[in-house]
CSV table of N, CA and C in Angstrom, one decimal:
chain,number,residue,atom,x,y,z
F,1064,UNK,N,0.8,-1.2,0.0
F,1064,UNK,CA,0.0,0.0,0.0
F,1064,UNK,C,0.9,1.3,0.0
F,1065,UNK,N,1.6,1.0,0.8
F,1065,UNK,CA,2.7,2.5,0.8
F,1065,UNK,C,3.3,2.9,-0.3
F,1066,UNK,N,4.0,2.0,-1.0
F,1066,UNK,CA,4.4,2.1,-2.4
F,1066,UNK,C,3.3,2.5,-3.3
F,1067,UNK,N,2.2,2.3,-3.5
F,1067,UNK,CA,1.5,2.8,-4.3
F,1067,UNK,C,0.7,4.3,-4.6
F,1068,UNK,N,0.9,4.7,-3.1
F,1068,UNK,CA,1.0,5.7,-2.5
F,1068,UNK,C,1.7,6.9,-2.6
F,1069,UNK,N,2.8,6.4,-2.2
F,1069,UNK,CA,4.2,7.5,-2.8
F,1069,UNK,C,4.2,7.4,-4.0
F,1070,UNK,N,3.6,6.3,-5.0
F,1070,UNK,CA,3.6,6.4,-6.5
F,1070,UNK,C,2.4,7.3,-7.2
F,1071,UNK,N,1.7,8.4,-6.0
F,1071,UNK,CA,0.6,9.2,-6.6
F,1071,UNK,C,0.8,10.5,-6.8
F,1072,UNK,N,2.1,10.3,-6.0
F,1072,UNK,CA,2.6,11.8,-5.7
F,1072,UNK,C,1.8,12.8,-5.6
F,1073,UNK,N,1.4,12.6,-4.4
F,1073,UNK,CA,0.3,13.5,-3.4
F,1073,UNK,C,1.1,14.2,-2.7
F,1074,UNK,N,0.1,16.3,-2.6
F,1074,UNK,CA,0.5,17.0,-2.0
F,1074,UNK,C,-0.1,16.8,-0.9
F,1075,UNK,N,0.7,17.9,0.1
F,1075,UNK,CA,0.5,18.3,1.5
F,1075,UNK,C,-1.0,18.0,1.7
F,1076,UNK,N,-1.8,18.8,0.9
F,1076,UNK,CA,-3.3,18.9,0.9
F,1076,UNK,C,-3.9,17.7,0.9
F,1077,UNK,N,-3.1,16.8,0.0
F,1077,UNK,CA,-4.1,15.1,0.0
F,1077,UNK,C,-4.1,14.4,1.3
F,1078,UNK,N,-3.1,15.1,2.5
F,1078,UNK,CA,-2.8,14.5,3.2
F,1078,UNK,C,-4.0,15.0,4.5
F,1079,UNK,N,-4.5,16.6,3.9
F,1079,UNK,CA,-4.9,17.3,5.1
F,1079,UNK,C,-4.2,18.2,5.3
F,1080,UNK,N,-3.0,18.7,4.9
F,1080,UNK,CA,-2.2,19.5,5.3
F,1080,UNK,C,-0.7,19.4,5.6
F,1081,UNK,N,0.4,20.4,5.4
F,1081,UNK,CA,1.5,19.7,6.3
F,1081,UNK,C,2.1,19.6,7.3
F,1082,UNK,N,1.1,19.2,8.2
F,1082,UNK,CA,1.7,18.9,9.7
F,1082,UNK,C,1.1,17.0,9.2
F,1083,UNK,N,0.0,16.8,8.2
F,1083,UNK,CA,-0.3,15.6,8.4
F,1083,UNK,C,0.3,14.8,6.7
F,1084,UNK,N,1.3,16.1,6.5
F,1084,UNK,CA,2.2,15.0,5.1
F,1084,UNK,C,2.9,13.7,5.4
F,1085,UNK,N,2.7,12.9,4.7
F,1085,UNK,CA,3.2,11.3,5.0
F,1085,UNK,C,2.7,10.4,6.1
F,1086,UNK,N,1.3,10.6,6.6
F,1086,UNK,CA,0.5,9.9,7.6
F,1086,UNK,C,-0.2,9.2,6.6
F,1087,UNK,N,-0.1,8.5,5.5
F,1087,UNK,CA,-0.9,7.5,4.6
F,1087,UNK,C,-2.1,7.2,5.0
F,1088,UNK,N,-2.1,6.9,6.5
F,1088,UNK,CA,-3.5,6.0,7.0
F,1088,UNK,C,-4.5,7.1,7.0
F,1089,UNK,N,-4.2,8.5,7.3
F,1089,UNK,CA,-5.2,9.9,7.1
F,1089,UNK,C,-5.8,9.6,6.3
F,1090,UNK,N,-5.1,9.0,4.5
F,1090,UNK,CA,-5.8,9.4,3.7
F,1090,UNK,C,-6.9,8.5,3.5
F,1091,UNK,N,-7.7,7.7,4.2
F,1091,UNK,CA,-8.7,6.8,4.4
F,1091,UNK,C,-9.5,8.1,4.3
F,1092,UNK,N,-9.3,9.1,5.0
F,1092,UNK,CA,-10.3,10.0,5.5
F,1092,UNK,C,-10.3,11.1,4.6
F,1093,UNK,N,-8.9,11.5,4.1
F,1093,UNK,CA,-8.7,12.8,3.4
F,1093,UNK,C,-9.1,12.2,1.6
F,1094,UNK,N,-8.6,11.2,1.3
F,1094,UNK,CA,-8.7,10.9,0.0
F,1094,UNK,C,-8.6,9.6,-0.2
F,1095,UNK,N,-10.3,8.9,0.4
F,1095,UNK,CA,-10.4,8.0,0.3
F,1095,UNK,C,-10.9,7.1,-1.6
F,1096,UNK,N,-10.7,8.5,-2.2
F,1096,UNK,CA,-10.6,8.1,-4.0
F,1096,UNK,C,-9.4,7.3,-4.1
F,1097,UNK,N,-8.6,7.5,-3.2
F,1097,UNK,CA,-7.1,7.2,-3.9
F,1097,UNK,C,-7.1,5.8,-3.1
F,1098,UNK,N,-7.2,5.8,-2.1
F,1098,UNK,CA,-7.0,4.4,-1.2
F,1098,UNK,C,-7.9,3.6,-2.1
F,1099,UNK,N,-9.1,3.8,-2.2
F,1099,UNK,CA,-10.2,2.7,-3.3
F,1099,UNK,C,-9.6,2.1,-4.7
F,1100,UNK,N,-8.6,3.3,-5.1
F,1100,UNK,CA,-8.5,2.9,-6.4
F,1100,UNK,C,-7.1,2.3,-6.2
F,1101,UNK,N,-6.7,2.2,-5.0
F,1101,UNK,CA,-5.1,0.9,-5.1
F,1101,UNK,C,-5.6,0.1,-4.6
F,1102,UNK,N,-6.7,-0.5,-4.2
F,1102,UNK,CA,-7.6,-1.7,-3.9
F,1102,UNK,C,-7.8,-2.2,-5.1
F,1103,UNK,N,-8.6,-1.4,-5.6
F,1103,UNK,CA,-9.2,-1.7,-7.2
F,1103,UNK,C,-8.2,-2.3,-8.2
F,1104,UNK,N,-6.7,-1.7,-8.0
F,1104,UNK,CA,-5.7,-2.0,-8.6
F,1104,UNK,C,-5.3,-3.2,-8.6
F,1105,UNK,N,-5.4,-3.4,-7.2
F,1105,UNK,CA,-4.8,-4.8,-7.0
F,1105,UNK,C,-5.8,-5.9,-7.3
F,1106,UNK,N,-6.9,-5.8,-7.2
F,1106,UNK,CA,-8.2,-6.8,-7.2
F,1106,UNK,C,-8.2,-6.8,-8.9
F,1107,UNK,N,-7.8,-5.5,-9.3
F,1107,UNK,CA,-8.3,-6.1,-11.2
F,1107,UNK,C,-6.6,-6.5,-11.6
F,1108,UNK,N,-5.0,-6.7,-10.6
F,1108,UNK,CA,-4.5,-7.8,-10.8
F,1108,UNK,C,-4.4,-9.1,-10.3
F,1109,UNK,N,-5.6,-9.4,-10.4
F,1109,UNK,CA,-5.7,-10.6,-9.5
F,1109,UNK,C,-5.8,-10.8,-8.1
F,1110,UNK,N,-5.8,-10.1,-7.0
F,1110,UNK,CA,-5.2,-10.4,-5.9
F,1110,UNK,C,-6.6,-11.1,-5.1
F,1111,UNK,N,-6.2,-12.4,-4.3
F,1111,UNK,CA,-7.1,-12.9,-3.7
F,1111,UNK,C,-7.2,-12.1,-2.0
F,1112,UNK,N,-6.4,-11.3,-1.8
F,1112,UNK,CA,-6.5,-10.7,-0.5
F,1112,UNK,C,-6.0,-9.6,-0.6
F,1113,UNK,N,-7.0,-8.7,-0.1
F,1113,UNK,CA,-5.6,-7.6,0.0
F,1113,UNK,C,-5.8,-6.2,1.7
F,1114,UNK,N,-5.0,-5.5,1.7
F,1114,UNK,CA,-5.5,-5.1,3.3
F,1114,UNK,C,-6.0,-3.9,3.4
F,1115,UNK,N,-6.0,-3.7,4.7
F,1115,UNK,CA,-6.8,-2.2,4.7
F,1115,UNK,C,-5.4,-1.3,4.8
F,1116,UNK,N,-6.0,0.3,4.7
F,1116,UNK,CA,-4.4,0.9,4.5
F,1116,UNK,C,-4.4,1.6,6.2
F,1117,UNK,N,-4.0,0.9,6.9
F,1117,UNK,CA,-3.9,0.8,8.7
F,1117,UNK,C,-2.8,0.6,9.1
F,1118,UNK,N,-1.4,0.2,8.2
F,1118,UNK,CA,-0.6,0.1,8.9
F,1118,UNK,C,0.2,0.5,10.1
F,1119,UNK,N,-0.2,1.6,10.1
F,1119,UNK,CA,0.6,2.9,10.8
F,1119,UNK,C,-0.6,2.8,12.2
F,1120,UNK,N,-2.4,2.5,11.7
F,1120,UNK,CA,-2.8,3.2,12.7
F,1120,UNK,C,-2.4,2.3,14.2
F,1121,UNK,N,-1.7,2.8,14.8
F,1121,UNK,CA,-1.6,2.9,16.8
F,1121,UNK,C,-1.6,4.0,16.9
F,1122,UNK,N,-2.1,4.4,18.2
F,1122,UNK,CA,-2.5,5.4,18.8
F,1122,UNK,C,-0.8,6.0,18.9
F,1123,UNK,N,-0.2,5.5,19.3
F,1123,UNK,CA,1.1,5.9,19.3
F,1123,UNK,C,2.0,6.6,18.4
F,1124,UNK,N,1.6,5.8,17.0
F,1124,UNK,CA,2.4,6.4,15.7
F,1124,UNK,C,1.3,7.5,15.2
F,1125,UNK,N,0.0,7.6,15.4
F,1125,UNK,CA,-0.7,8.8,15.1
F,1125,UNK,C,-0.6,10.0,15.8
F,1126,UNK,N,0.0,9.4,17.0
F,1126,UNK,CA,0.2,10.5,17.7
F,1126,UNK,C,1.4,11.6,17.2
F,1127,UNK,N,2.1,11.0,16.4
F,1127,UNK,CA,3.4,11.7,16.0
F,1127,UNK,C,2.4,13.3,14.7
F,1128,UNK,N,1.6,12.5,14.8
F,1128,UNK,CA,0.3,13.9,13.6
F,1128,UNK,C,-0.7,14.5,14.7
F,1129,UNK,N,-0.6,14.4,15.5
F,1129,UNK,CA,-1.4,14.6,16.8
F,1129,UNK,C,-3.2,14.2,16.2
F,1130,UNK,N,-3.0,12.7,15.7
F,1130,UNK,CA,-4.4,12.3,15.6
F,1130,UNK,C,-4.7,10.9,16.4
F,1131,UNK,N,-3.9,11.0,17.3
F,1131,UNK,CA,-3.8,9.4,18.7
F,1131,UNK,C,-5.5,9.3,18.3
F,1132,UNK,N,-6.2,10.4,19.0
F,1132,UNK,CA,-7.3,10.0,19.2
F,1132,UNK,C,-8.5,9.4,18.2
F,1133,UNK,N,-7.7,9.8,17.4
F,1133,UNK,CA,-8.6,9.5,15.8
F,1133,UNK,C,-8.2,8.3,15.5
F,1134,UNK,N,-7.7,7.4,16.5
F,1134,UNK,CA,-7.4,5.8,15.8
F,1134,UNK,C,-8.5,5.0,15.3
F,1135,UNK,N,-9.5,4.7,16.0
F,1135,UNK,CA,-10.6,4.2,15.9
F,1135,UNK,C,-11.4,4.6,14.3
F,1136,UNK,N,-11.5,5.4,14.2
F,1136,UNK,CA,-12.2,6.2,12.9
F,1136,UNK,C,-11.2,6.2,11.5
F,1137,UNK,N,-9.9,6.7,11.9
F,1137,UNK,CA,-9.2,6.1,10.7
F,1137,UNK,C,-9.1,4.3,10.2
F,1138,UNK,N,-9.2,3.3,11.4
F,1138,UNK,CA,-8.4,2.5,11.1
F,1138,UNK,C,-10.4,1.9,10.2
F,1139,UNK,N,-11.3,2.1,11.0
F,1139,UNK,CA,-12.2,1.5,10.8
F,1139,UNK,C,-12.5,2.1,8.7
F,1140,UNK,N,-12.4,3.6,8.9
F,1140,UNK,CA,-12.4,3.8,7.4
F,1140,UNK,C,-11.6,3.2,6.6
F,1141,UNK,N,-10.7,3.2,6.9
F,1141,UNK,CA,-9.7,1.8,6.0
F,1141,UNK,C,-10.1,0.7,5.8
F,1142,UNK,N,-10.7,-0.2,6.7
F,1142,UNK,CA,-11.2,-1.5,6.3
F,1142,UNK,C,-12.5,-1.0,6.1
F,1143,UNK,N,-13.4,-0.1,6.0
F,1143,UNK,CA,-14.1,0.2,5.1
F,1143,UNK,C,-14.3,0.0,3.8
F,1144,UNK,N,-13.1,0.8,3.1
F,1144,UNK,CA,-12.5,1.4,2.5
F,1144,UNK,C,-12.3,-0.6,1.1
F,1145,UNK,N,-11.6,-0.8,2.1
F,1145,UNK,CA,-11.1,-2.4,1.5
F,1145,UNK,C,-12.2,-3.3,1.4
F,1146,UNK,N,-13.3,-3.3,2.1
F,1146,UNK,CA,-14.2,-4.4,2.0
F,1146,UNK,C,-15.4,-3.9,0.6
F,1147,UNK,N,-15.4,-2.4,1.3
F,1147,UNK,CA,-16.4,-1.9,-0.2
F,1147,UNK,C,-15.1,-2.4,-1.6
F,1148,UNK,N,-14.5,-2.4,-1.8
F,1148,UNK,CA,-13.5,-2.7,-3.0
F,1148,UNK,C,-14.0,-4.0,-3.1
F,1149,UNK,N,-13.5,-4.9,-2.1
F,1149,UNK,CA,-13.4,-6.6,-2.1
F,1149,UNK,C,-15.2,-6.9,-2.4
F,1150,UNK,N,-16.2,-6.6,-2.1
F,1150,UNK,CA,-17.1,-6.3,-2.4
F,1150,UNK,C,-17.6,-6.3,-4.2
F,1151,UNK,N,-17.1,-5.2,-4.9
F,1151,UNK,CA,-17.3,-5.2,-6.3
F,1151,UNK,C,-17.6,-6.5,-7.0
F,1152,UNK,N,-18.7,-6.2,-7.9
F,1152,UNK,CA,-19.2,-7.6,-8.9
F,1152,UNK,C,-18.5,-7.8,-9.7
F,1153,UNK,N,-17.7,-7.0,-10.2
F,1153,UNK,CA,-16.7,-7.1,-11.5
F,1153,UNK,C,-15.3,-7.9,-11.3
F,1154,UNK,N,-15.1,-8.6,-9.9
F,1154,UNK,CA,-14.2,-9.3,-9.1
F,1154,UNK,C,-15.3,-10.8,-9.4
F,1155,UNK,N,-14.9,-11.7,-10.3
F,1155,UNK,CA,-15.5,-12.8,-10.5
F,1155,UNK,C,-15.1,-13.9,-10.0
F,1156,UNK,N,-15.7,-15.0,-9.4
F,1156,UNK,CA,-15.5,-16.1,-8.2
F,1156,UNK,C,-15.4,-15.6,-6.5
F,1157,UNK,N,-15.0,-16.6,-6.3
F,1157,UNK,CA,-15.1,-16.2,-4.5
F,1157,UNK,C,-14.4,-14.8,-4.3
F,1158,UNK,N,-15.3,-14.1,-3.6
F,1158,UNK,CA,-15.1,-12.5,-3.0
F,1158,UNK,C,-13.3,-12.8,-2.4
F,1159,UNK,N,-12.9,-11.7,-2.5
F,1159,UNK,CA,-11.7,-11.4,-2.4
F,1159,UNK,C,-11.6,-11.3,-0.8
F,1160,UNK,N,-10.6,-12.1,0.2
F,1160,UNK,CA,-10.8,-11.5,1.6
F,1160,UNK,C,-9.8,-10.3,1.9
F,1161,UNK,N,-10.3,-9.5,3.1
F,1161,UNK,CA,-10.1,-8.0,3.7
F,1161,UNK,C,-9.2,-9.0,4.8
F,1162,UNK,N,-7.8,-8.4,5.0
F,1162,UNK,CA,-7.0,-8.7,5.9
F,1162,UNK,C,-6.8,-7.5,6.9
F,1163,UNK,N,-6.5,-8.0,7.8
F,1163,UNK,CA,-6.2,-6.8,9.5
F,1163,UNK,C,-4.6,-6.6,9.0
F,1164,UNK,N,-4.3,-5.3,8.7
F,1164,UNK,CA,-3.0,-5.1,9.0
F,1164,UNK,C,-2.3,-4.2,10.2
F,1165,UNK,N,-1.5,-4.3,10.9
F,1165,UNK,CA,-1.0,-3.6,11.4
F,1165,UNK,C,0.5,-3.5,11.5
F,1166,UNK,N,1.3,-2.5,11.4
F,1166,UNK,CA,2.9,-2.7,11.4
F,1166,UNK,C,3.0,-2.6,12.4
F,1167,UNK,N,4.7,-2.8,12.4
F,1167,UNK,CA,5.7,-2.9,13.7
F,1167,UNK,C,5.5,-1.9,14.9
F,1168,UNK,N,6.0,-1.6,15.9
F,1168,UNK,CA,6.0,-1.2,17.5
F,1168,UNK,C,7.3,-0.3,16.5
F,1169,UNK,N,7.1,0.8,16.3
F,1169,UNK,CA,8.0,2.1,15.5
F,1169,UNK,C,8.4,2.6,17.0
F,1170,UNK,N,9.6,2.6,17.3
F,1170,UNK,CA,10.0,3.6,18.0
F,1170,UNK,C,9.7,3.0,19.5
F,1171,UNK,N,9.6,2.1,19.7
F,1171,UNK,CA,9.4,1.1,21.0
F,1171,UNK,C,10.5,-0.1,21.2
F,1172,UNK,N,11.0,0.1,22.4
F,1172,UNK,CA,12.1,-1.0,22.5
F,1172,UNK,C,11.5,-2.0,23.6
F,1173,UNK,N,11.6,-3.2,23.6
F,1173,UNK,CA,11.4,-4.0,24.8
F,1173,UNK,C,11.6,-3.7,26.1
């Protein structure tokens, strides 16, 4: 998802602004055209799974955008986001499954 992302070359604005440039999981919220259509990308190359764009959301790594509190609502618009895609009739045989992603513990040591 990230790669596809930086491959849109989106301004500050797509992001919400730039205190929120390079928070990808925002854009569930800010420009959820673009998140749909690297779903769509992947489902019309075949893909039998693909995820929501949440990697990033923890309360902790949002908080570096000061949107901690906005976890819940971005991460849910994301798999929103992926299931309406996985969803589409133009995806022929068994429906495509929506996977839970979440990345690594950024900036947390044991």
């Amino acid at each position: 998802m990230g790669t596809m992302i930086q491959a849109r070359d989106l301004s500050a604005a797509d992001f919400g602004g730039p205190s929120l440039e390079g928070c990808n999981e925002h854009l569930s919220l800010t420009r959820p055209d673009v998140i749909r259509a690297i779903h769509e990308a992947y489902l019309d190359a075949g893909a039998d799974l693909i995820s929501p764009n949440s990697f990033g959301c923890a309360p902790y790594v949002l908080a570096e955008y000061g949107l901690a509190e906005r976890c819940h609502e971005i991460t849910l618009a994301g798999a929103r986001l992926a299931r309406a895609a996985a969803e589409q009739p133009e995806h022929p045989g068994a429906p495509p499954l929506v996977l839970g992603a979440m990345g690594p513990a950024r900036g947390r040591s044991p």
